[in-house]
XYZ file of C-alpha atoms in Angstrom:
611
model
C -51.680 38.108 3.732
C -51.731 34.644 4.837
C -52.207 31.987 2.330
C -54.639 29.355 3.057
C -54.916 25.791 1.773
C -58.371 25.191 2.920
C -60.660 25.260 -0.157
C -64.013 26.984 -0.486
C -65.584 24.079 -1.377
C -65.252 21.012 0.852
C -67.025 18.425 -1.378
C -63.833 16.593 -2.164
C -61.756 14.990 0.478
C -58.770 16.870 1.876
C -56.752 14.131 3.358
C -55.009 11.380 1.126
C -52.306 8.895 1.447
C -49.057 9.759 -0.331
C -47.664 7.447 -2.918
C -44.904 4.853 -1.719
C -42.382 6.814 -4.030
C -43.009 10.298 -2.256
C -42.977 8.532 1.090
C -39.628 7.050 0.328
C -38.237 10.403 -0.973
C -39.680 11.976 2.223
C -37.802 9.269 4.361
C -34.625 9.769 2.360
C -34.452 13.326 3.259
C -34.171 12.083 6.983
C -32.082 9.037 6.489
C -29.680 10.068 3.504
C -28.686 13.662 4.140
C -25.716 13.553 1.850
C -23.586 10.743 0.271
C -21.695 10.061 3.385
C -25.059 9.157 4.886
C -25.740 6.671 2.182
C -22.409 4.968 2.446
C -22.895 4.543 6.189
C -26.290 2.767 5.906
C -24.688 0.432 3.398
C -21.692 -0.448 5.438
C -23.625 -1.045 8.459
C -25.954 -3.399 6.546
C -23.034 -5.455 5.488
C -21.596 -5.631 9.212
C -25.153 -6.711 10.244
C -24.881 -9.383 7.536
C -21.652 -10.773 9.218
C -19.194 -9.539 6.701
C -15.536 -9.607 7.572
C -14.384 -7.722 4.591
C -16.038 -4.498 3.120
C -14.736 -2.767 -0.093
C -16.213 0.842 -0.622
C -15.554 2.565 -3.860
C -16.671 6.322 -4.432
C -16.769 8.360 -7.640
C -17.537 12.128 -7.958
C -17.662 12.536 -4.150
C -20.403 9.778 -3.914
C -22.605 11.980 -6.044
C -22.029 9.839 -9.098
C -21.471 6.281 -7.636
C -21.316 4.846 -4.049
C -20.401 1.004 -4.331
C -20.145 -1.201 -1.137
C -19.181 -4.754 -1.692
C -19.161 -7.248 1.269
C -18.729 -11.087 2.020
C -21.363 -11.472 4.298
C -24.402 -13.564 4.132
C -26.464 -12.981 0.835
C -30.127 -12.991 0.270
C -32.450 -15.049 -1.924
C -34.290 -13.530 -4.732
C -37.722 -13.006 -2.829
C -35.645 -11.631 0.160
C -33.673 -9.101 -2.095
C -36.909 -7.850 -3.618
C -38.623 -7.557 -0.418
C -35.743 -5.592 1.256
C -36.664 -2.623 -0.902
C -40.156 -2.421 0.693
C -40.299 0.064 3.543
C -39.889 -1.365 7.006
C -38.896 -4.679 5.776
C -36.156 -5.810 7.948
C -34.662 -9.040 9.458
C -33.315 -7.705 12.787
C -36.461 -7.020 14.631
C -39.680 -9.042 14.656
C -41.890 -7.441 17.753
C -42.125 -4.178 19.679
C -40.273 -5.927 22.422
C -37.191 -6.291 20.130
C -37.041 -2.345 20.192
C -35.858 -2.500 23.741
C -32.909 -4.474 23.095
C -31.567 -3.606 19.632
C -28.086 -4.984 19.413
C -27.670 -4.386 15.406
C -26.787 -1.371 13.597
C -29.861 -1.097 11.587
C -33.632 -2.202 12.389
C -36.205 0.194 10.846
C -36.068 -1.283 7.194
C -35.739 2.299 5.608
C -32.435 2.984 4.284
C -32.570 0.685 1.048
C -36.003 1.927 -0.313
C -34.937 5.497 0.912
C -31.798 5.140 -1.223
C -33.383 3.595 -4.112
C -36.114 6.121 -4.294
C -33.418 8.894 -5.078
C -30.824 7.161 -7.144
C -30.264 4.451 -9.783
C -29.806 1.408 -7.532
C -28.210 -1.819 -8.287
C -27.675 -4.886 -5.871
C -26.082 -8.312 -6.564
C -26.433 -10.830 -4.001
C -26.892 -14.649 -3.651
C -27.989 -17.497 -1.385
C -27.617 -21.234 -1.927
C -25.853 -20.832 -5.030
C -28.488 -18.832 -6.826
C -27.580 -15.297 -7.697
C -29.955 -12.349 -8.140
C -29.570 -8.864 -9.455
C -32.091 -6.177 -8.264
C -32.382 -2.849 -10.116
C -34.492 0.319 -9.280
C -34.272 3.577 -11.201
C -35.335 6.728 -9.031
C -37.820 4.951 -7.017
C -39.692 3.331 -9.971
C -40.520 -0.145 -10.863
C -38.281 -2.844 -9.283
C -36.576 -5.156 -11.815
C -35.343 -8.628 -10.533
C -33.230 -11.081 -12.722
C -30.773 -14.007 -12.168
C -27.274 -13.186 -11.894
C -23.911 -15.164 -11.419
C -23.573 -16.687 -8.041
C -21.162 -14.714 -5.715
C -20.310 -14.449 -1.728
C -22.125 -11.637 0.149
C -23.611 -8.516 -1.374
C -22.721 -5.641 -3.771
C -24.892 -2.651 -3.929
C -24.311 0.401 -6.478
C -25.895 3.906 -5.976
C -25.454 5.812 -9.069
C -26.397 9.409 -9.706
C -27.551 10.174 -6.092
C -30.402 12.489 -5.737
C -31.251 12.391 -9.541
C -34.864 13.064 -9.097
C -34.396 15.587 -6.212
C -32.498 18.371 -7.758
C -33.191 20.777 -4.625
C -31.083 18.390 -2.576
C -28.326 18.316 -5.167
C -28.541 22.209 -5.139
C -27.803 22.243 -1.503
C -24.860 19.622 -1.621
C -21.399 21.211 -0.460
C -18.309 21.147 -2.788
C -16.817 17.854 -3.806
C -13.975 18.372 -1.579
C -16.113 18.886 1.438
C -18.476 15.907 0.598
C -15.264 13.637 0.354
C -14.124 14.794 3.543
C -17.474 13.654 5.075
C -17.022 10.211 3.498
C -13.548 9.794 4.869
C -14.565 10.947 8.392
C -17.723 8.466 8.379
C -15.591 5.637 6.882
C -12.796 6.102 9.685
C -15.537 6.149 12.255
C -17.041 2.800 11.147
C -13.624 1.092 10.789
C -12.692 2.459 14.407
C -15.945 0.661 15.688
C -15.323 -2.652 13.940
C -11.786 -3.732 14.205
C -13.022 -7.479 13.261
C -13.845 -6.148 9.659
C -11.190 -5.583 7.074
C -12.136 -2.433 5.154
C -10.867 -0.366 2.121
C -11.993 2.849 0.841
C -11.174 3.887 -2.709
C -11.730 7.494 -3.827
C -11.967 7.680 -7.745
C -10.014 4.593 -8.222
C -7.263 5.586 -5.527
C -6.999 3.599 -2.260
C -7.316 5.985 0.437
C -7.493 3.721 3.592
C -7.089 -0.198 3.647
C -7.537 -1.764 7.258
C -6.815 -5.345 7.770
C -8.636 -7.458 10.540
C -6.947 -6.111 13.720
C -7.541 -6.152 17.498
C -8.829 -2.950 19.124
C -5.531 -1.365 19.964
C -4.192 -1.857 16.441
C -7.234 -0.558 14.765
C -7.152 2.640 17.084
C -3.558 3.193 16.155
C -4.203 2.512 12.684
C -7.331 4.854 12.425
C -6.031 7.785 14.950
C -2.481 7.686 13.683
C 1.020 7.051 15.228
C 0.828 10.657 17.066
C -2.067 9.587 19.029
C -0.777 6.224 19.685
C 2.558 7.846 21.020
C 0.430 10.337 23.392
C -2.170 8.157 24.767
C -2.914 5.858 27.204
C -5.333 2.909 27.296
C -7.605 2.645 30.340
C -10.318 -0.037 31.136
C -12.668 0.291 33.887
C -16.158 -1.573 34.816
C -18.794 0.784 36.311
C -21.915 -0.333 37.494
C -22.482 -3.222 34.911
C -20.898 -1.101 32.041
C -17.661 -2.009 30.435
C -15.732 1.320 29.390
C -12.600 1.071 27.589
C -10.823 4.191 26.466
C -7.764 5.430 24.679
C -7.113 8.939 26.209
C -4.999 11.543 24.721
C -2.434 13.408 27.066
C -3.863 16.713 28.251
C -1.222 18.401 26.243
C -2.144 16.583 23.071
C -5.218 18.562 22.678
C -7.206 19.775 19.510
C -9.445 23.069 18.555
C -12.677 21.166 18.510
C -14.625 18.121 19.402
C -13.974 16.290 16.168
C -11.234 14.078 17.622
C -13.417 12.825 20.318
C -15.016 9.430 19.323
C -17.640 7.441 21.108
C -18.716 3.943 20.468
C -21.679 2.420 22.220
C -22.132 -1.175 21.593
C -20.229 -0.891 18.582
C -22.241 2.180 17.386
C -20.688 5.384 16.262
C -22.488 8.139 18.440
C -22.307 11.971 18.474
C -23.807 13.017 21.764
C -23.384 16.177 23.651
C -23.643 14.371 27.087
C -20.979 12.080 26.173
C -18.707 14.981 25.062
C -19.304 16.971 28.292
C -18.630 13.891 30.426
C -15.212 13.499 28.677
C -14.161 17.258 29.133
C -15.444 17.033 32.574
C -12.798 14.310 33.131
C -9.977 16.555 31.783
C -11.224 19.813 33.244
C -8.617 20.632 35.731
C -5.739 19.568 33.288
C -6.809 21.455 30.002
C -7.333 24.652 28.576
C -11.191 25.575 28.776
C -11.249 26.132 25.036
C -9.434 23.077 23.973
C -10.891 19.542 23.551
C -9.327 16.195 24.454
C -8.188 13.759 21.828
C -9.945 10.251 22.595
C -11.693 7.027 21.721
C -14.233 5.866 24.303
C -16.207 2.257 23.796
C -19.009 1.775 26.141
C -20.475 -1.798 26.229
C -23.890 -1.472 28.116
C -26.905 -3.553 28.351
C -28.849 -2.907 25.092
C -32.139 -2.438 27.372
C -30.422 0.597 29.117
C -29.832 2.484 25.728
C -32.557 3.626 23.444
C -30.951 4.076 20.011
C -34.380 4.734 18.095
C -34.189 8.518 18.816
C -32.618 9.742 15.477
C -33.509 9.133 12.075
C -29.690 8.550 11.247
C -28.900 6.697 14.553
C -26.267 9.211 15.406
C -27.685 9.727 18.818
C -28.773 7.725 21.900
C -30.796 8.115 25.058
C -29.597 6.466 28.152
C -31.529 4.832 30.919
C -29.212 6.402 33.660
C -27.315 9.267 31.768
C -25.811 10.205 35.276
C -24.161 6.634 35.795
C -22.964 7.200 32.137
C -21.345 10.342 32.892
C -20.049 9.110 36.282
C -18.474 6.174 34.516
C -16.731 8.048 31.799
C -15.343 10.824 34.193
C -14.065 7.805 36.416
C -12.195 6.158 33.476
C -10.708 9.355 32.434
C -9.618 10.639 35.962
C -8.017 6.861 36.431
C -6.371 7.443 32.963
C -4.822 10.834 33.975
C -3.585 9.546 37.127
C -1.531 7.018 35.344
C -0.322 9.706 32.858
C 1.258 11.571 35.942
C 4.284 13.244 34.515
C 3.919 12.535 30.849
C 4.020 15.346 28.438
C 3.219 15.224 24.745
C 5.926 14.396 22.397
C 4.820 17.212 20.084
C 5.526 19.865 22.667
C 9.265 19.820 21.646
C 8.620 20.170 17.788
C 7.242 23.803 18.045
C 10.460 24.540 20.083
C 12.710 23.198 17.529
C 10.994 24.851 14.690
C 11.259 28.386 16.604
C 14.801 27.986 17.162
C 15.288 27.023 13.524
C 13.575 30.050 12.482
C 15.569 32.215 14.830
C 18.976 30.844 13.611
C 18.311 31.340 9.882
C 19.278 27.998 9.226
C 17.810 26.299 6.111
C 16.467 22.706 6.030
C 18.932 20.284 7.494
C 20.890 18.571 4.528
C 22.794 15.814 6.182
C 25.340 17.947 8.052
C 26.245 20.388 5.560
C 27.027 23.960 6.694
C 24.037 26.002 7.294
C 25.577 29.349 7.343
C 27.124 31.612 9.755
C 26.940 31.606 13.605
C 23.325 32.306 14.734
C 22.489 35.774 16.317
C 20.769 35.656 19.869
C 18.941 38.742 21.184
C 20.713 40.054 24.154
C 17.690 40.897 26.146
C 18.254 42.742 29.403
C 20.443 40.256 31.183
C 23.046 41.864 33.489
C 25.749 39.702 35.171
C 25.923 40.331 38.828
C 28.502 39.989 41.606
C 26.214 37.499 43.390
C 25.605 35.202 40.803
C 28.119 32.219 41.225
C 28.220 28.821 39.298
C 27.852 25.914 41.729
C 30.671 23.403 41.485
C 28.178 20.783 40.401
C 26.862 22.841 37.674
C 30.415 23.507 36.439
C 31.043 19.640 36.409
C 28.019 18.998 34.209
C 28.718 21.838 31.835
C 32.378 21.064 31.155
C 32.608 17.261 31.830
C 31.818 14.673 29.206
C 28.449 12.894 29.423
C 28.190 9.736 31.196
C 28.020 6.835 28.953
C 25.256 4.401 29.582
C 25.738 0.718 29.831
C 24.982 -0.988 26.738
C 21.257 -2.147 26.394
C 19.935 0.401 28.852
C 16.961 2.016 27.438
C 15.003 4.968 28.553
C 11.766 3.928 30.188
C 9.121 6.619 29.631
C 6.816 5.057 32.520
C 9.983 5.612 34.997
C 10.159 8.153 37.660
C 10.102 11.667 36.180
C 13.883 13.104 35.837
C 14.117 16.666 35.368
C 17.837 16.618 35.679
C 20.006 19.471 37.308
C 19.114 23.282 36.975
C 21.883 25.128 34.873
C 20.214 28.667 34.724
C 17.208 30.793 34.816
C 16.381 32.598 31.553
C 14.621 35.891 31.658
C 13.498 35.219 35.277
C 10.613 32.956 33.649
C 12.048 29.501 32.480
C 14.537 27.393 34.005
C 17.006 25.425 31.630
C 17.958 22.072 33.141
C 20.145 19.147 31.935
C 19.305 15.566 32.005
C 21.171 12.348 30.799
C 19.251 12.414 27.543
C 19.455 16.082 26.729
C 17.784 19.227 28.130
C 14.443 20.539 29.684
C 12.846 24.031 29.800
C 10.622 24.620 32.724
C 8.088 27.218 32.941
C 8.505 28.113 36.504
C 5.054 29.799 36.874
C 3.140 26.994 35.385
C 4.862 24.224 37.387
C 4.357 25.923 40.556
C 0.912 26.547 39.873
C 0.113 22.859 39.314
C 2.109 21.988 42.611
C -0.026 24.637 44.666
C -3.166 23.275 43.216
C -2.537 19.564 43.889
C -1.388 20.227 47.534
C -4.526 22.380 48.123
C -6.644 19.691 46.675
C -4.998 16.791 48.433
C -5.706 18.917 51.835
C -9.346 19.474 50.776
C -9.936 16.069 49.631
C -8.540 14.573 53.033
C -10.527 17.015 55.130
C -7.522 18.126 57.104
C -6.519 21.549 55.357
C -4.195 23.665 57.386
C -5.741 26.794 58.161
C -4.274 30.310 59.369
C -6.344 32.223 62.036
C -6.172 36.061 61.105
C -4.986 38.133 64.026
C -7.070 40.962 62.770
C -10.301 39.621 61.101
C -10.639 40.993 57.554
C -13.795 42.623 56.292
C -15.883 41.338 53.214
C -18.772 43.023 51.784
C -20.931 41.375 49.173
C -23.774 42.151 46.832
C -27.308 41.248 48.097
C -27.809 37.906 46.397
C -24.231 36.783 47.261
C -24.744 37.791 50.935
C -28.156 36.301 51.241
C -26.534 32.807 49.904
C -23.581 33.139 52.468
C -25.811 33.830 55.455
C -27.628 30.205 54.661
C -24.572 28.617 53.913
C -21.718 29.889 55.959
C -20.889 26.698 57.291
C -20.308 25.242 53.823
C -17.161 27.203 53.515
C -15.481 25.490 56.434
C -14.749 22.526 54.180
C -12.326 24.844 51.973
C -10.553 26.167 55.356
C -12.527 29.388 55.469
C -14.268 30.497 58.564
C -16.836 33.662 58.149
C -18.768 35.398 60.516
C -21.782 37.682 59.868
C -21.366 41.309 60.628
C -24.603 42.843 59.028
C -26.774 42.094 56.164
C -24.157 42.420 53.526
C -21.003 42.463 55.701
C -19.082 39.740 57.034
C -15.754 39.085 59.025
C -13.058 36.559 57.683
C -11.588 34.749 60.671
C -9.606 32.150 59.122
C -8.193 31.116 55.468
C -6.197 28.163 53.962
C -2.457 28.563 55.384
C -1.211 27.988 51.861
C -3.269 31.014 50.584
C -2.607 33.446 53.594
C -0.695 35.872 51.449
C -3.342 36.652 49.217
C -6.046 39.186 48.740
C -8.230 37.669 51.343
C -11.474 39.398 50.603
C -11.121 38.615 46.602
C -10.249 34.937 47.448
C -13.286 34.630 49.650
C -15.697 36.145 47.119
C -14.321 33.748 44.337
C -15.091 30.951 46.680
C -18.737 32.187 47.218
C -19.363 32.531 43.546
C -18.082 29.177 42.708
C -20.248 27.631 45.143
C -23.069 29.661 44.173
C -22.643 28.683 40.579
C -22.124 25.176 41.087
C -24.044 24.009 44.040
C -22.580 23.155 47.230
C -24.508 19.853 48.056
C -23.563 18.335 44.568
C -19.878 19.030 45.113
C -19.593 18.606 48.952
C -17.840 15.135 48.330
C -14.232 14.482 48.850
C -13.432 12.605 45.481
C -10.848 15.428 44.515
C -12.936 15.864 41.300
C -15.339 18.300 42.878
C -16.049 21.160 40.471
C -15.993 23.818 43.256
C -12.698 22.899 44.179
C -11.486 22.814 40.474
C -12.944 26.146 39.872
C -11.690 27.905 42.869
C -8.540 26.377 43.533
C -7.465 26.551 39.730
C -7.616 30.394 40.072
C -6.061 30.433 43.382
C -3.347 28.229 42.666
C -2.569 30.410 39.611
C -2.465 33.635 41.646
C -0.601 32.075 44.583
C 2.197 30.472 42.613
C 5.688 31.854 41.753
C 5.207 34.640 39.171
C 7.206 34.911 35.850
C 9.861 37.660 36.377
C 10.872 36.541 39.957
C 14.436 35.704 40.155
C 15.179 32.273 41.754
C 18.282 31.255 43.470
C 19.935 28.045 42.477
C 18.655 26.253 45.427
C 15.101 27.626 44.714
C 15.427 26.052 41.181
C 16.693 22.680 42.536
C 13.877 22.580 44.923
C 11.515 23.099 42.362
C 12.717 20.437 39.896
C 12.756 17.869 42.900
C 9.166 18.787 43.893
C 7.915 18.576 40.461
C 9.036 15.065 40.282
C 7.106 14.151 43.283
C 3.781 16.161 42.199
C 0.949 14.311 40.270
C -0.216 15.581 36.941
C 2.776 17.975 36.783
C 2.879 17.605 32.942
C 0.593 20.494 32.610
C -0.734 23.639 34.748
C -4.277 23.894 35.799
C -5.283 25.460 32.658
C -3.680 22.836 30.321
C -0.478 24.458 29.371
C 2.820 22.207 29.405
C 4.911 22.874 32.373
C 8.089 21.709 30.858
C 9.535 20.940 27.381
C 12.021 18.088 26.845
C 14.532 18.224 24.071
C 16.625 15.110 23.554
C 20.230 14.796 22.217
C 19.160 13.618 18.870
C 16.947 16.588 18.468
C 19.563 19.019 19.438
C 21.745 17.331 17.118
C 19.323 17.903 14.392
C 18.794 21.511 15.394
C 22.806 22.062 14.798
C 22.617 20.100 11.443
C 24.778 17.346 13.051
C 22.160 14.686 11.675
C 19.401 14.263 9.228
């Protein structure tokens, strides 16, 4: 039985205005979801006040105490008291201002909302006169004189003291602290011109000095990201886009390492995440996520920030333009990455080899025990295997000594050295001046095949192979109906189809590079890709068409050198040289690394020759 709130007698008014305290607590439910939300609002107020230094002190995961101390512009006693009234703000004055918001805050809800669910303390000053404002649980506002100071200090004690239900749904202290740390890092990343310090239970967790953008990105994202990323800046239809893009092989399990800054505001937006992933689409696993920092500077009139209570989302006037700009920026960055592979790919190899040898942790060159044992596998020496003279020279001659002062340049032309052996018909071992390289022959050839096909299709001059005997193709009803209407669209991909019936067709020509494959299966996949994505949208020749990526990614994989195929020494050498000339060769079409490089120093560490 449904309960009704409609009284039997309607003599008393049903509608009434909520008290300011209840209204503020309702607003707090939207604005202050957790301690990290309260800290974010206070830090953004400090930044809007022109602070160049912000110190945050947290106790009890923010439930007991949140303190934000800044050196920005302070307030007079009258302004300090007024700031705790709902919709009191200094950042906008009229409805027109809502269309060009350049500040972090603008609604005037944060301070009264926080003060309504905590014991709130604020000390500030203006013109040499200090003031302290106190509010307990949304009660009476108490204003009294205080010592003058530079900037403002706000303390939030016993958060959610009068809303026990909210406290009941709080996560563990460890989880809440983690949210505080993540939020602080995001704000520090967005504001390199502000020195920021975070203290958790009297221990300094972060301290960032005033820095330029690049230094702040490195400080926040870590040295690993700095070593495995490139900076890319472009201008796109009035937008300024600057991005720090992780290498495709330097990826993450989820989207938490993708940072977006729109006009200095930290944003979590599904459209931006999708755009960034689209830029990485043909160089990364489908279930992995790039690590990147993307900063957009856009006309405030072209972005609406007034769409989310906590201002975490925005709405763009032209989302297609923003998406195109991000994709263009990422593609430009990936083109510059070229042959670079993440420096972290060699570490798993070293760890795996250390485990296989049974060596303890390296201890300054002391003996690590007996000789390592290696599995014999199914290798068989054959009379046809001969070691070329050049390989013999490299194996048994002392390494060349470089001239003093010559430094390895990571941006130089890729050098994969000289092939020494094929291992288990799957990997190629090569020697370089700096160490050794292990190449995944299938992954490498997959990328090379893909790039060749992509270049041909983008240039519109794909080499085709006419079939002496046309091959039959049968499709289901929907696919057949689509193909009858769009058969000409397949010409762009080097496929010529002729209708032979309602659901039957004849394949007349295919791309020459894929002529040795199962043709019916190949064309069926092309039709499905075109139907899924749309021919009109993807018919351009930019090289980034999703049809091309989806179809050719699979085709290149199936048409590549397979693991298990024995390669002659000449084939190995040819593969390495062609890899050095291929764009984006550091990873295959699915994001796996094509090679792993181990330096001489890493090999020395592996065998305990150095710490």
